[in-house]
């Protein structure tokens, strides 16, 4: 068995990786800020905000938007519950509680590592906690693979329909193939877990308890379906805001597919959750303005989706976090680093 230390000499140092990722995030953020400042007119945003409260806005679309925010939180909690049940059966309420605290820690920690701390503390025994850290990776990988799969199919649809002209059918099929490959990797996790568990760390196999995590094919399929439903929420909310604020924007499969691609690709941009609206808004101006959507409306919609699905739930989770007894709060914070 290859020792972890023998592999480390071929990898960049932790400090180098940290500075490189930080540089990439600053570069993306500064670029999108430049685009936003260049393209967005503050007065136009003010007019759009006023339009939200005017009689011309479609109030039923806002209602659906808020209901989808609740659905998004429910799907996240349900997905985490179903995944963590492999480790230790928990109730939906408990899973939702720890997911909210995870959001609160993720939004203020680098690389969203706080999410691992919040879910780690769902369990009290050392072995279930170790499994919870790994299952948090699974939780994130499920959502990523589902997002990429649906985004690649949406891209293929746009190219076949002749809507997207920046890529040919052959290139889009390669993108679909890579997305399917990631899904195949996910569905074969039962073969990968033993390999991870047998990796020695400092001469000891600390990860052996992971060998007990062997979810059935039905469980993995349910997780994946929940991941796809979860991904659909953000693009649908984004489109609802576009239609609610600008009555000239109508639903179409091509526009929905374009938004699916937009959210799928933008998820790969290095960012911090606190500045995510600026990054996604700036990127959206490069992708969606060809549909005749104003830069101001794109930024406003991206911010609205982030506010109701990330910021407000994170605030609620922060309240839960602050209500913990000081010693438990310190332990939870320490597990996020």
PDB file of N, CA, C and O in Angstrom, residues 218-282:
ATOM      1  N   UNK A 218     -30.483   1.689  -4.487  1.00  0.00           N
ATOM      2  CA  UNK A 218     -31.725   2.457  -4.365  1.00  0.00           C
ATOM      3  C   UNK A 218     -31.485   3.750  -3.592  1.00  0.00           C
ATOM      4  O   UNK A 218     -31.979   4.817  -3.973  1.00  0.00           O
ATOM      5  N   UNK A 219     -30.706   3.678  -2.507  1.00  0.00           N
ATOM      6  CA  UNK A 219     -30.395   4.875  -1.726  1.00  0.00           C
ATOM      7  C   UNK A 219     -29.637   5.887  -2.574  1.00  0.00           C
ATOM      8  O   UNK A 219     -29.950   7.084  -2.563  1.00  0.00           O
ATOM      9  N   UNK A 220     -28.641   5.406  -3.327  1.00  0.00           N
ATOM     10  CA  UNK A 220     -27.859   6.317  -4.169  1.00  0.00           C
ATOM     11  C   UNK A 220     -28.730   6.950  -5.248  1.00  0.00           C
ATOM     12  O   UNK A 220     -28.544   8.118  -5.599  1.00  0.00           O
ATOM     13  N   UNK A 221     -29.684   6.178  -5.769  1.00  0.00           N
ATOM     14  CA  UNK A 221     -30.585   6.718  -6.784  1.00  0.00           C
ATOM     15  C   UNK A 221     -31.496   7.783  -6.191  1.00  0.00           C
ATOM     16  O   UNK A 221     -31.719   8.843  -6.802  1.00  0.00           O
ATOM     17  N   UNK A 222     -32.017   7.527  -4.988  1.00  0.00           N
ATOM     18  CA  UNK A 222     -32.876   8.511  -4.320  1.00  0.00           C
ATOM     19  C   UNK A 222     -32.090   9.786  -4.053  1.00  0.00           C
ATOM     20  O   UNK A 222     -32.591  10.899  -4.262  1.00  0.00           O
ATOM     21  N   UNK A 223     -30.849   9.661  -3.582  1.00  0.00           N
ATOM     22  CA  UNK A 223     -30.010  10.843  -3.341  1.00  0.00           C
ATOM     23  C   UNK A 223     -29.832  11.650  -4.614  1.00  0.00           C
ATOM     24  O   UNK A 223     -29.913  12.878  -4.596  1.00  0.00           O
ATOM     25  N   UNK A 224     -29.583  10.940  -5.707  1.00  0.00           N
ATOM     26  CA  UNK A 224     -29.330  11.636  -6.972  1.00  0.00           C
ATOM     27  C   UNK A 224     -30.577  12.374  -7.461  1.00  0.00           C
ATOM     28  O   UNK A 224     -30.486  13.501  -7.950  1.00  0.00           O
ATOM     29  N   UNK A 225     -31.733  11.746  -7.328  1.00  0.00           N
ATOM     30  CA  UNK A 225     -32.986  12.397  -7.729  1.00  0.00           C
ATOM     31  C   UNK A 225     -33.229  13.641  -6.867  1.00  0.00           C
ATOM     32  O   UNK A 225     -33.622  14.698  -7.380  1.00  0.00           O
ATOM     33  N   UNK A 226     -32.981  13.522  -5.571  1.00  0.00           N
ATOM     34  CA  UNK A 226     -33.127  14.684  -4.683  1.00  0.00           C
ATOM     35  C   UNK A 226     -32.150  15.787  -5.080  1.00  0.00           C
ATOM     36  O   UNK A 226     -32.481  16.973  -5.027  1.00  0.00           O
ATOM     37  N   UNK A 227     -30.933  15.396  -5.487  1.00  0.00           N
ATOM     38  CA  UNK A 227     -29.952  16.375  -5.937  1.00  0.00           C
ATOM     39  C   UNK A 227     -30.409  17.108  -7.189  1.00  0.00           C
ATOM     40  O   UNK A 227     -30.210  18.322  -7.323  1.00  0.00           O
ATOM     41  N   UNK A 228     -31.044  16.398  -8.118  1.00  0.00           N
ATOM     42  CA  UNK A 228     -31.548  17.037  -9.335  1.00  0.00           C
ATOM     43  C   UNK A 228     -32.693  17.989  -9.016  1.00  0.00           C
ATOM     44  O   UNK A 228     -32.756  19.097  -9.567  1.00  0.00           O
ATOM     45  N   UNK A 229     -33.600  17.552  -8.147  1.00  0.00           N
ATOM     46  CA  UNK A 229     -34.708  18.429  -7.754  1.00  0.00           C
ATOM     47  C   UNK A 229     -34.178  19.678  -7.063  1.00  0.00           C
ATOM     48  O   UNK A 229     -34.665  20.792  -7.301  1.00  0.00           O
ATOM     49  N   UNK A 230     -33.183  19.481  -6.201  1.00  0.00           N
ATOM     50  CA  UNK A 230     -32.556  20.607  -5.502  1.00  0.00           C
ATOM     51  C   UNK A 230     -31.956  21.600  -6.498  1.00  0.00           C
ATOM     52  O   UNK A 230     -32.111  22.825  -6.354  1.00  0.00           O
ATOM     53  N   UNK A 231     -31.262  21.112  -7.519  1.00  0.00           N
ATOM     54  CA  UNK A 231     -30.638  21.997  -8.491  1.00  0.00           C
ATOM     55  C   UNK A 231     -31.665  22.794  -9.287  1.00  0.00           C
ATOM     56  O   UNK A 231     -31.424  23.948  -9.649  1.00  0.00           O
ATOM     57  N   UNK A 232     -32.809  22.194  -9.557  1.00  0.00           N
ATOM     58  CA  UNK A 232     -33.837  22.872 -10.347  1.00  0.00           C
ATOM     59  C   UNK A 232     -34.404  24.104  -9.641  1.00  0.00           C
ATOM     60  O   UNK A 232     -34.933  25.005 -10.303  1.00  0.00           O
ATOM     61  N   UNK A 233     -34.290  24.156  -8.327  1.00  0.00           N
ATOM     62  CA  UNK A 233     -34.916  25.237  -7.570  1.00  0.00           C
ATOM     63  C   UNK A 233     -34.315  26.592  -7.924  1.00  0.00           C
ATOM     64  O   UNK A 233     -35.029  27.548  -8.242  1.00  0.00           O
ATOM     65  N   UNK A 234     -32.989  26.724  -7.869  1.00  0.00           N
ATOM     66  CA  UNK A 234     -32.350  28.016  -8.113  1.00  0.00           C
ATOM     67  C   UNK A 234     -32.663  28.577  -9.497  1.00  0.00           C
ATOM     68  O   UNK A 234     -33.087  29.743  -9.615  1.00  0.00           O
ATOM     69  N   UNK A 235     -32.457  27.805 -10.575  1.00  0.00           N
ATOM     70  CA  UNK A 235     -32.787  28.343 -11.905  1.00  0.00           C
ATOM     71  C   UNK A 235     -34.259  28.714 -12.045  1.00  0.00           C
ATOM     72  O   UNK A 235     -34.590  29.711 -12.695  1.00  0.00           O
ATOM     73  N   UNK A 236     -35.146  27.911 -11.435  1.00  0.00           N
ATOM     74  CA  UNK A 236     -36.576  28.223 -11.524  1.00  0.00           C
ATOM     75  C   UNK A 236     -36.887  29.529 -10.801  1.00  0.00           C
ATOM     76  O   UNK A 236     -37.642  30.377 -11.302  1.00  0.00           O
ATOM     77  N   UNK A 237     -36.300  29.713  -9.632  1.00  0.00           N
ATOM     78  CA  UNK A 237     -36.505  30.962  -8.901  1.00  0.00           C
ATOM     79  C   UNK A 237     -35.943  32.155  -9.673  1.00  0.00           C
ATOM     80  O   UNK A 237     -36.554  33.229  -9.697  1.00  0.00           O
ATOM     81  N   UNK A 238     -34.789  31.970 -10.276  1.00  0.00           N
ATOM     82  CA  UNK A 238     -34.176  33.039 -11.060  1.00  0.00           C
ATOM     83  C   UNK A 238     -35.105  33.462 -12.197  1.00  0.00           C
ATOM     84  O   UNK A 238     -35.339  34.661 -12.426  1.00  0.00           O
ATOM     85  N   UNK A 239     -35.675  32.473 -12.894  1.00  0.00           N
ATOM     86  CA  UNK A 239     -36.591  32.770 -13.992  1.00  0.00           C
ATOM     87  C   UNK A 239     -37.868  33.432 -13.477  1.00  0.00           C
ATOM     88  O   UNK A 239     -38.390  34.366 -14.101  1.00  0.00           O
ATOM     89  N   UNK A 240     -38.365  32.985 -12.337  1.00  0.00           N
ATOM     90  CA  UNK A 240     -39.565  33.598 -11.760  1.00  0.00           C
ATOM     91  C   UNK A 240     -39.345  35.070 -11.441  1.00  0.00           C
ATOM     92  O   UNK A 240     -40.225  35.915 -11.681  1.00  0.00           O
ATOM     93  N   UNK A 241     -38.157  35.403 -10.915  1.00  0.00           N
ATOM     94  CA  UNK A 241     -37.865  36.801 -10.623  1.00  0.00           C
ATOM     95  C   UNK A 241     -37.768  37.624 -11.898  1.00  0.00           C
ATOM     96  O   UNK A 241     -38.246  38.763 -11.949  1.00  0.00           O
ATOM     97  N   UNK A 242     -37.154  37.057 -12.922  1.00  0.00           N
ATOM     98  CA  UNK A 242     -37.078  37.764 -14.202  1.00  0.00           C
ATOM     99  C   UNK A 242     -38.475  38.087 -14.716  1.00  0.00           C
ATOM    100  O   UNK A 242     -38.769  39.216 -15.132  1.00  0.00           O
ATOM    101  N   UNK A 243     -39.359  37.095 -14.684  1.00  0.00           N
ATOM    102  CA  UNK A 243     -40.714  37.269 -15.205  1.00  0.00           C
ATOM    103  C   UNK A 243     -41.549  38.171 -14.312  1.00  0.00           C
ATOM    104  O   UNK A 243     -42.438  38.884 -14.797  1.00  0.00           O
ATOM    105  N   UNK A 244     -41.291  38.134 -12.995  1.00  0.00           N
ATOM    106  CA  UNK A 244     -42.086  38.941 -12.077  1.00  0.00           C
ATOM    107  C   UNK A 244     -41.763  40.421 -12.201  1.00  0.00           C
ATOM    108  O   UNK A 244     -42.654  41.275 -12.098  1.00  0.00           O
ATOM    109  N   UNK A 245     -40.492  40.738 -12.420  1.00  0.00           N
ATOM    110  CA  UNK A 245     -40.079  42.138 -12.471  1.00  0.00           C
ATOM    111  C   UNK A 245     -40.246  42.722 -13.872  1.00  0.00           C
ATOM    112  O   UNK A 245     -40.627  43.886 -14.021  1.00  0.00           O
ATOM    113  N   UNK A 246     -39.977  41.944 -14.891  1.00  0.00           N
ATOM    114  CA  UNK A 246     -40.095  42.407 -16.277  1.00  0.00           C
ATOM    115  C   UNK A 246     -41.197  41.625 -16.972  1.00  0.00           C
ATOM    116  O   UNK A 246     -41.021  40.448 -17.312  1.00  0.00           O
ATOM    117  N   UNK A 247     -42.331  42.257 -17.184  1.00  0.00           N
ATOM    118  CA  UNK A 247     -43.492  41.569 -17.756  1.00  0.00           C
ATOM    119  C   UNK A 247     -43.280  41.172 -19.211  1.00  0.00           C
ATOM    120  O   UNK A 247     -44.055  40.389 -19.765  1.00  0.00           O
ATOM    121  N   UNK A 248     -42.225  41.690 -19.842  1.00  0.00           N
ATOM    122  CA  UNK A 248     -41.954  41.338 -21.235  1.00  0.00           C
ATOM    123  C   UNK A 248     -41.207  40.018 -21.367  1.00  0.00           C
ATOM    124  O   UNK A 248     -41.053  39.499 -22.484  1.00  0.00           O
ATOM    125  N   UNK A 249     -40.726  39.483 -20.254  1.00  0.00           N
ATOM    126  CA  UNK A 249     -40.006  38.205 -20.290  1.00  0.00           C
ATOM    127  C   UNK A 249     -41.004  37.078 -20.085  1.00  0.00           C
ATOM    128  O   UNK A 249     -41.762  37.060 -19.113  1.00  0.00           O
ATOM    129  N   UNK A 250     -41.010  36.138 -21.018  1.00  0.00           N
ATOM    130  CA  UNK A 250     -41.936  35.008 -20.955  1.00  0.00           C
ATOM    131  C   UNK A 250     -41.157  33.703 -20.845  1.00  0.00           C
ATOM    132  O   UNK A 250     -39.998  33.614 -21.259  1.00  0.00           O
ATOM    133  N   UNK A 251     -41.810  32.700 -20.293  1.00  0.00           N
ATOM    134  CA  UNK A 251     -41.161  31.404 -20.137  1.00  0.00           C
ATOM    135  C   UNK A 251     -40.936  30.750 -21.494  1.00  0.00           C
ATOM    136  O   UNK A 251     -41.788  30.791 -22.380  1.00  0.00           O
ATOM    137  N   UNK A 252     -39.784  30.134 -21.651  1.00  0.00           N
ATOM    138  CA  UNK A 252     -39.508  29.296 -22.810  1.00  0.00           C
ATOM    139  C   UNK A 252     -38.505  28.237 -22.393  1.00  0.00           C
ATOM    140  O   UNK A 252     -37.699  28.451 -21.478  1.00  0.00           O
ATOM    141  N   UNK A 253     -38.549  27.079 -23.034  1.00  0.00           N
ATOM    142  CA  UNK A 253     -37.620  26.009 -22.701  1.00  0.00           C
ATOM    143  C   UNK A 253     -36.178  26.422 -22.955  1.00  0.00           C
ATOM    144  O   UNK A 253     -35.275  26.054 -22.195  1.00  0.00           O
ATOM    145  N   UNK A 254     -35.966  27.210 -24.012  1.00  0.00           N
ATOM    146  CA  UNK A 254     -34.609  27.648 -24.332  1.00  0.00           C
ATOM    147  C   UNK A 254     -34.064  28.577 -23.256  1.00  0.00           C
ATOM    148  O   UNK A 254     -32.896  28.461 -22.854  1.00  0.00           O
ATOM    149  N   UNK A 255     -34.888  29.492 -22.774  1.00  0.00           N
ATOM    150  CA  UNK A 255     -34.441  30.399 -21.719  1.00  0.00           C
ATOM    151  C   UNK A 255     -34.172  29.620 -20.436  1.00  0.00           C
ATOM    152  O   UNK A 255     -33.171  29.859 -19.748  1.00  0.00           O
ATOM    153  N   UNK A 256     -35.032  28.673 -20.102  1.00  0.00           N
ATOM    154  CA  UNK A 256     -34.823  27.860 -18.906  1.00  0.00           C
ATOM    155  C   UNK A 256     -33.548  27.042 -19.027  1.00  0.00           C
ATOM    156  O   UNK A 256     -32.766  26.938 -18.066  1.00  0.00           O
ATOM    157  N   UNK A 257     -33.315  26.479 -20.215  1.00  0.00           N
ATOM    158  CA  UNK A 257     -32.090  25.707 -20.428  1.00  0.00           C
ATOM    159  C   UNK A 257     -30.858  26.588 -20.292  1.00  0.00           C
ATOM    160  O   UNK A 257     -29.840  26.174 -19.733  1.00  0.00           O
ATOM    161  N   UNK A 258     -30.956  27.826 -20.783  1.00  0.00           N
ATOM    162  CA  UNK A 258     -29.839  28.750 -20.677  1.00  0.00           C
ATOM    163  C   UNK A 258     -29.538  29.068 -19.215  1.00  0.00           C
ATOM    164  O   UNK A 258     -28.364  29.158 -18.810  1.00  0.00           O
ATOM    165  N   UNK A 259     -30.569  29.222 -18.412  1.00  0.00           N
ATOM    166  CA  UNK A 259     -30.367  29.511 -16.989  1.00  0.00           C
ATOM    167  C   UNK A 259     -29.789  28.287 -16.270  1.00  0.00           C
ATOM    168  O   UNK A 259     -28.956  28.420 -15.359  1.00  0.00           O
ATOM    169  N   UNK A 260     -30.203  27.089 -16.687  1.00  0.00           N
ATOM    170  CA  UNK A 260     -29.629  25.874 -16.122  1.00  0.00           C
ATOM    171  C   UNK A 260     -28.125  25.809 -16.390  1.00  0.00           C
ATOM    172  O   UNK A 260     -27.324  25.478 -15.507  1.00  0.00           O
ATOM    173  N   UNK A 261     -27.741  26.129 -17.624  1.00  0.00           N
ATOM    174  CA  UNK A 261     -26.318  26.143 -17.979  1.00  0.00           C
ATOM    175  C   UNK A 261     -25.592  27.205 -17.163  1.00  0.00           C
ATOM    176  O   UNK A 261     -24.483  26.983 -16.664  1.00  0.00           O
ATOM    177  N   UNK A 262     -26.215  28.361 -17.033  1.00  0.00           N
ATOM    178  CA  UNK A 262     -25.620  29.477 -16.293  1.00  0.00           C
ATOM    179  C   UNK A 262     -25.323  29.090 -14.852  1.00  0.00           C
ATOM    180  O   UNK A 262     -24.215  29.313 -14.345  1.00  0.00           O
ATOM    181  N   UNK A 263     -26.299  28.470 -14.175  1.00  0.00           N
ATOM    182  CA  UNK A 263     -26.084  28.088 -12.782  1.00  0.00           C
ATOM    183  C   UNK A 263     -25.112  26.919 -12.659  1.00  0.00           C
ATOM    184  O   UNK A 263     -24.353  26.830 -11.681  1.00  0.00           O
ATOM    185  N   UNK A 264     -25.119  26.027 -13.646  1.00  0.00           N
ATOM    186  CA  UNK A 264     -24.200  24.901 -13.599  1.00  0.00           C
ATOM    187  C   UNK A 264     -22.755  25.357 -13.743  1.00  0.00           C
ATOM    188  O   UNK A 264     -21.874  24.935 -12.984  1.00  0.00           O
ATOM    189  N   UNK A 265     -22.500  26.253 -14.692  1.00  0.00           N
ATOM    190  CA  UNK A 265     -21.138  26.719 -14.934  1.00  0.00           C
ATOM    191  C   UNK A 265     -20.672  27.656 -13.817  1.00  0.00           C
ATOM    192  O   UNK A 265     -19.530  27.574 -13.345  1.00  0.00           O
ATOM    193  N   UNK A 266     -21.547  28.553 -13.381  1.00  0.00           N
ATOM    194  CA  UNK A 266     -21.148  29.543 -12.365  1.00  0.00           C
ATOM    195  C   UNK A 266     -20.784  28.890 -11.039  1.00  0.00           C
ATOM    196  O   UNK A 266     -20.050  29.475 -10.237  1.00  0.00           O
ATOM    197  N   UNK A 267     -21.269  27.673 -10.802  1.00  0.00           N
ATOM    198  CA  UNK A 267     -20.931  26.983  -9.557  1.00  0.00           C
ATOM    199  C   UNK A 267     -19.450  26.629  -9.489  1.00  0.00           C
ATOM    200  O   UNK A 267     -18.913  26.395  -8.401  1.00  0.00           O
ATOM    201  N   UNK A 268     -18.782  26.602 -10.648  1.00  0.00           N
ATOM    202  CA  UNK A 268     -17.357  26.265 -10.670  1.00  0.00           C
ATOM    203  C   UNK A 268     -16.471  27.490 -10.439  1.00  0.00           C
ATOM    204  O   UNK A 268     -15.259  27.347 -10.258  1.00  0.00           O
ATOM    205  N   UNK A 269     -17.057  28.681 -10.468  1.00  0.00           N
ATOM    206  CA  UNK A 269     -16.246  29.880 -10.288  1.00  0.00           C
ATOM    207  C   UNK A 269     -15.762  29.979  -8.840  1.00  0.00           C
ATOM    208  O   UNK A 269     -16.567  29.853  -7.917  1.00  0.00           O
ATOM    209  N   UNK A 270     -14.458  30.169  -8.631  1.00  0.00           N
ATOM    210  CA  UNK A 270     -13.965  30.340  -7.259  1.00  0.00           C
ATOM    211  C   UNK A 270     -14.608  31.559  -6.615  1.00  0.00           C
ATOM    212  O   UNK A 270     -14.603  32.649  -7.176  1.00  0.00           O
ATOM    213  N   UNK A 271     -15.191  31.366  -5.464  1.00  0.00           N
ATOM    214  CA  UNK A 271     -15.911  32.470  -4.826  1.00  0.00           C
ATOM    215  C   UNK A 271     -16.036  32.219  -3.343  1.00  0.00           C
ATOM    216  O   UNK A 271     -15.649  31.172  -2.823  1.00  0.00           O
ATOM    217  N   UNK A 272     -16.543  33.205  -2.640  1.00  0.00           N
ATOM    218  CA  UNK A 272     -16.937  33.088  -1.242  1.00  0.00           C
ATOM    219  C   UNK A 272     -18.438  33.321  -1.176  1.00  0.00           C
ATOM    220  O   UNK A 272     -18.981  34.133  -1.930  1.00  0.00           O
ATOM    221  N   UNK A 273     -19.122  32.624  -0.282  1.00  0.00           N
ATOM    222  CA  UNK A 273     -20.580  32.737  -0.258  1.00  0.00           C
ATOM    223  C   UNK A 273     -21.052  34.155   0.025  1.00  0.00           C
ATOM    224  O   UNK A 273     -22.116  34.559  -0.437  1.00  0.00           O
ATOM    225  N   UNK A 274     -20.268  34.921   0.780  1.00  0.00           N
ATOM    226  CA  UNK A 274     -20.685  36.280   1.107  1.00  0.00           C
ATOM    227  C   UNK A 274     -20.724  37.191  -0.113  1.00  0.00           C
ATOM    228  O   UNK A 274     -21.459  38.181  -0.136  1.00  0.00           O
ATOM    229  N   UNK A 275     -19.913  36.896  -1.135  1.00  0.00           N
ATOM    230  CA  UNK A 275     -19.877  37.746  -2.335  1.00  0.00           C
ATOM    231  C   UNK A 275     -20.424  36.999  -3.544  1.00  0.00           C
ATOM    232  O   UNK A 275     -20.251  37.439  -4.677  1.00  0.00           O
ATOM    233  N   UNK A 276     -21.110  35.883  -3.295  1.00  0.00           N
ATOM    234  CA  UNK A 276     -21.610  35.060  -4.397  1.00  0.00           C
ATOM    235  C   UNK A 276     -22.555  35.808  -5.339  1.00  0.00           C
ATOM    236  O   UNK A 276     -22.504  35.592  -6.556  1.00  0.00           O
ATOM    237  N   UNK A 277     -23.436  36.695  -4.842  1.00  0.00           N
ATOM    238  CA  UNK A 277     -24.319  37.413  -5.770  1.00  0.00           C
ATOM    239  C   UNK A 277     -23.557  38.257  -6.794  1.00  0.00           C
ATOM    240  O   UNK A 277     -23.963  38.357  -7.950  1.00  0.00           O
ATOM    241  N   UNK A 278     -22.459  38.865  -6.364  1.00  0.00           N
ATOM    242  CA  UNK A 278     -21.677  39.681  -7.286  1.00  0.00           C
ATOM    243  C   UNK A 278     -21.030  38.814  -8.352  1.00  0.00           C
ATOM    244  O   UNK A 278     -21.040  39.140  -9.553  1.00  0.00           O
ATOM    245  N   UNK A 279     -20.476  37.674  -7.925  1.00  0.00           N
ATOM    246  CA  UNK A 279     -19.806  36.772  -8.869  1.00  0.00           C
ATOM    247  C   UNK A 279     -20.808  36.195  -9.855  1.00  0.00           C
ATOM    248  O   UNK A 279     -20.593  36.225 -11.069  1.00  0.00           O
ATOM    249  N   UNK A 280     -21.905  35.661  -9.351  1.00  0.00           N
ATOM    250  CA  UNK A 280     -22.906  35.075 -10.239  1.00  0.00           C
ATOM    251  C   UNK A 280     -23.589  36.142 -11.091  1.00  0.00           C
ATOM    252  O   UNK A 280     -23.915  35.909 -12.261  1.00  0.00           O
ATOM    253  N   UNK A 281     -23.802  37.326 -10.499  1.00  0.00           N
ATOM    254  CA  UNK A 281     -24.416  38.406 -11.274  1.00  0.00           C
ATOM    255  C   UNK A 281     -23.516  38.860 -12.406  1.00  0.00           C
ATOM    256  O   UNK A 281     -23.973  39.055 -13.544  1.00  0.00           O
ATOM    257  N   UNK A 282     -22.217  39.025 -12.120  1.00  0.00           N
ATOM    258  CA  UNK A 282     -21.286  39.442 -13.157  1.00  0.00           C
ATOM    259  C   UNK A 282     -21.165  38.415 -14.262  1.00  0.00           C
ATOM    260  O   UNK A 282     -21.146  38.749 -15.449  1.00  0.00           O
TER     261      UNK A 282
END
